[in-house]
């Protein structure tokens, strides 16, 4: 029985990860957490292009994420020295804006089978910068959407209060 190529690649990656972790005095789990935190942080910095973010604030945030201070300074130097290059290399994603919203409430009285239904139905028409979309949803689906939207807005508000998100 031969080993699959995917297994061999996974084994090589695991060995590399273990070597990097042992050289830096970290466990495999600590290294995984460090790389994941760094990836999330760099993604946020490069995508949002936080104008008020300085190299010192960047290093402090990395330290808060338990990133080694000496490596944080090196990374900040590389990132902020080449930030203008990075800005030019990464395209800015256009934000789709809501221009107009129209809605109406319909009530289905009977179905094709002739039964009385009396079910309310909400019709939403959203006009955005990329076009117009129409949605037909039941009252229950509307309340689920309303709840989900409120939860997302609450999460966005709590994230905006975080130190790294202020500019």
Short mmCIF file of C-alpha atoms in Angstrom, two decimals:
data_model
loop_
_atom_site.label_atom_id
_atom_site.label_comp_id
_atom_site.label_asym_id
_atom_site.label_seq_id
_atom_site.Cartn_x
_atom_site.Cartn_y
_atom_site.Cartn_z
CA UNK A 1 0.00 0.00 0.00
CA UNK A 2 1.43 3.38 -1.02
CA UNK A 3 1.05 6.62 0.86
CA UNK A 4 -1.07 9.33 -0.68
CA UNK A 5 0.72 12.51 -1.85
CA UNK A 6 -1.54 14.58 0.43
CA UNK A 7 -0.33 12.58 3.45
CA UNK A 8 3.31 13.14 2.50
CA UNK A 9 2.74 16.89 2.12
CA UNK A 10 0.94 17.04 5.46
CA UNK A 11 3.80 15.16 7.13
CA UNK A 12 6.40 17.53 5.62
CA UNK A 13 4.43 20.59 6.74
CA UNK A 14 4.09 19.15 10.24
CA UNK A 15 7.86 18.51 10.41
CA UNK A 16 8.62 22.06 9.20
CA UNK A 17 6.20 23.51 11.77
CA UNK A 18 7.83 21.47 14.55
CA UNK A 19 11.32 22.64 13.47
CA UNK A 20 10.29 26.31 13.39
CA UNK A 21 8.58 25.99 16.76
CA UNK A 22 11.57 24.28 18.41
CA UNK A 23 14.06 26.84 17.03
CA UNK A 24 11.97 29.67 18.50
CA UNK A 25 11.27 27.88 21.79
CA UNK A 26 7.54 27.50 21.15
CA UNK A 27 5.20 24.54 21.23
CA UNK A 28 3.41 23.55 18.01
CA UNK A 29 0.13 24.93 19.38
CA UNK A 30 1.75 28.25 20.35
CA UNK A 31 3.24 28.59 16.87
CA UNK A 32 -0.12 27.81 15.24
CA UNK A 33 -1.82 30.43 17.42
CA UNK A 34 0.93 32.95 16.66
CA UNK A 35 0.70 32.45 12.90
CA UNK A 36 -3.12 32.56 12.92
CA UNK A 37 -3.12 35.76 15.00
CA UNK A 38 -0.51 37.36 12.80
CA UNK A 39 -2.40 36.42 9.64
CA UNK A 40 -5.66 37.84 10.97
CA UNK A 41 -3.95 41.02 12.14
CA UNK A 42 -2.02 41.63 8.91
CA UNK A 43 -5.15 40.94 6.86
CA UNK A 44 -7.06 43.53 8.88
CA UNK A 45 -4.26 46.10 8.59
CA UNK A 46 -3.80 45.67 4.84
CA UNK A 47 -7.49 45.58 3.98
CA UNK A 48 -8.68 48.47 6.12
CA UNK A 49 -5.61 50.65 5.58
CA UNK A 50 -5.91 52.24 8.99
CA UNK A 51 -4.51 55.71 8.46
CA UNK A 52 -3.78 56.49 12.12
CA UNK A 53 -1.92 53.24 12.77
CA UNK A 54 1.71 53.85 13.63
CA UNK A 55 4.55 51.37 13.86
CA UNK A 56 4.60 51.70 17.67
CA UNK A 57 0.86 51.02 17.96
CA UNK A 58 1.28 48.07 15.61
CA UNK A 59 4.05 46.60 17.80
CA UNK A 60 1.92 47.10 20.94
CA UNK A 61 -1.01 45.29 19.34
CA UNK A 62 1.29 42.45 18.30
CA UNK A 63 2.57 42.21 21.88
CA UNK A 64 -1.05 42.12 23.07
CA UNK A 65 -1.49 39.12 20.75
CA UNK A 66 1.53 37.54 22.52
CA UNK A 67 3.81 38.06 19.52
CA UNK A 68 7.50 38.30 20.52
CA UNK A 69 8.50 41.98 20.84
CA UNK A 70 11.76 41.75 18.87
CA UNK A 71 10.01 40.03 15.96
CA UNK A 72 7.17 42.56 16.14
CA UNK A 73 9.61 45.44 15.67
CA UNK A 74 11.16 43.74 12.64
CA UNK A 75 7.72 43.05 11.16
CA UNK A 76 6.53 46.61 11.81
CA UNK A 77 9.64 47.99 10.13
CA UNK A 78 9.06 45.85 7.04
CA UNK A 79 5.35 46.57 6.90
CA UNK A 80 5.47 50.33 7.42
CA UNK A 81 8.49 50.82 5.16
CA UNK A 82 6.59 49.14 2.32
CA UNK A 83 3.05 50.27 3.19
CA UNK A 84 2.78 52.57 0.17
CA UNK A 85 3.87 49.70 -2.10
CA UNK A 86 1.31 47.48 -0.40
CA UNK A 87 -1.41 50.10 -0.88
CA UNK A 88 -0.69 50.25 -4.59
CA UNK A 89 -0.52 46.45 -4.93
CA UNK A 90 -3.80 45.67 -3.15
CA UNK A 91 -6.90 46.84 -4.98
CA UNK A 92 -9.50 48.69 -2.97
CA UNK A 93 -12.76 46.76 -3.04
CA UNK A 94 -15.66 49.03 -3.96
CA UNK A 95 -18.44 49.07 -1.42
CA UNK A 96 -21.91 48.35 -2.74
CA UNK A 97 -24.17 51.16 -1.46
CA UNK A 98 -27.88 51.04 -0.85
CA UNK A 99 -29.56 53.80 -2.85
CA UNK A 100 -33.24 53.10 -2.34
CA UNK A 101 -35.46 50.64 -0.53
CA UNK A 102 -39.10 49.97 -1.24
CA UNK A 103 -41.34 47.51 0.54
CA UNK A 104 -44.90 46.38 0.61
CA UNK A 105 -46.94 43.90 2.59
CA UNK A 106 -49.12 41.43 0.73
CA UNK A 107 -51.49 38.90 2.24
CA UNK A 108 -52.08 35.60 0.49
CA UNK A 109 -55.77 34.86 0.90
CA UNK A 110 -56.05 31.49 -0.87
CA UNK A 111 -53.78 29.06 -2.65
CA UNK A 112 -54.30 27.17 -5.89
CA UNK A 113 -55.77 24.30 -3.88
CA UNK A 114 -58.56 26.64 -2.75
CA UNK A 115 -57.61 26.66 0.94
CA UNK A 116 -57.72 29.87 2.95
CA UNK A 117 -54.22 30.82 3.99
CA UNK A 118 -54.20 34.48 5.14
CA UNK A 119 -50.41 34.54 5.34
CA UNK A 120 -48.59 37.90 5.24
CA UNK A 121 -45.76 38.22 2.73
CA UNK A 122 -43.20 41.04 2.63
CA UNK A 123 -41.85 42.24 -0.72
CA UNK A 124 -38.56 44.14 -0.52
CA UNK A 125 -36.99 45.96 -3.45
CA UNK A 126 -33.41 47.10 -2.86
CA UNK A 127 -31.76 49.41 -5.34
CA UNK A 128 -27.97 49.41 -4.98
CA UNK A 129 -25.08 50.79 -6.99
CA UNK A 130 -24.82 47.45 -8.81
CA UNK A 131 -28.51 47.04 -9.65
CA UNK A 132 -31.92 46.22 -8.22
CA UNK A 133 -32.84 43.10 -6.26
CA UNK A 134 -36.30 41.96 -5.18
CA UNK A 135 -36.97 39.68 -2.22
CA UNK A 136 -40.17 37.98 -1.22
CA UNK A 137 -40.08 36.72 2.35
CA UNK A 138 -42.51 35.47 4.92
CA UNK A 139 -43.06 37.29 8.18
CA UNK A 140 -41.04 34.64 10.08
CA UNK A 141 -38.10 34.97 7.69
CA UNK A 142 -38.30 38.75 8.01
CA UNK A 143 -38.05 38.55 11.81
CA UNK A 144 -35.05 36.19 11.52
CA UNK A 145 -33.38 38.64 9.12
CA UNK A 146 -34.17 41.56 11.43
CA UNK A 147 -32.69 39.71 14.42
CA UNK A 148 -29.55 38.71 12.47
CA UNK A 149 -29.06 42.27 11.24
CA UNK A 150 -29.37 43.61 14.78
CA UNK A 151 -26.84 41.04 16.03
CA UNK A 152 -24.35 41.98 13.28
CA UNK A 153 -24.77 45.69 14.02
CA UNK A 154 -24.20 45.07 17.73
CA UNK A 155 -21.03 43.06 16.95
CA UNK A 156 -19.77 45.80 14.62
CA UNK A 157 -20.38 48.38 17.32
CA UNK A 158 -18.43 46.36 19.90
CA UNK A 159 -15.58 45.84 17.40
CA UNK A 160 -15.42 49.54 16.61
CA UNK A 161 -14.76 50.24 20.30
CA UNK A 162 -11.61 48.10 20.22
CA UNK A 163 -8.35 50.03 20.34
CA UNK A 164 -6.99 48.68 17.03
CA UNK A 165 -10.08 49.75 15.08
CA UNK A 166 -9.90 53.41 16.09
CA UNK A 167 -7.94 55.61 13.75
#
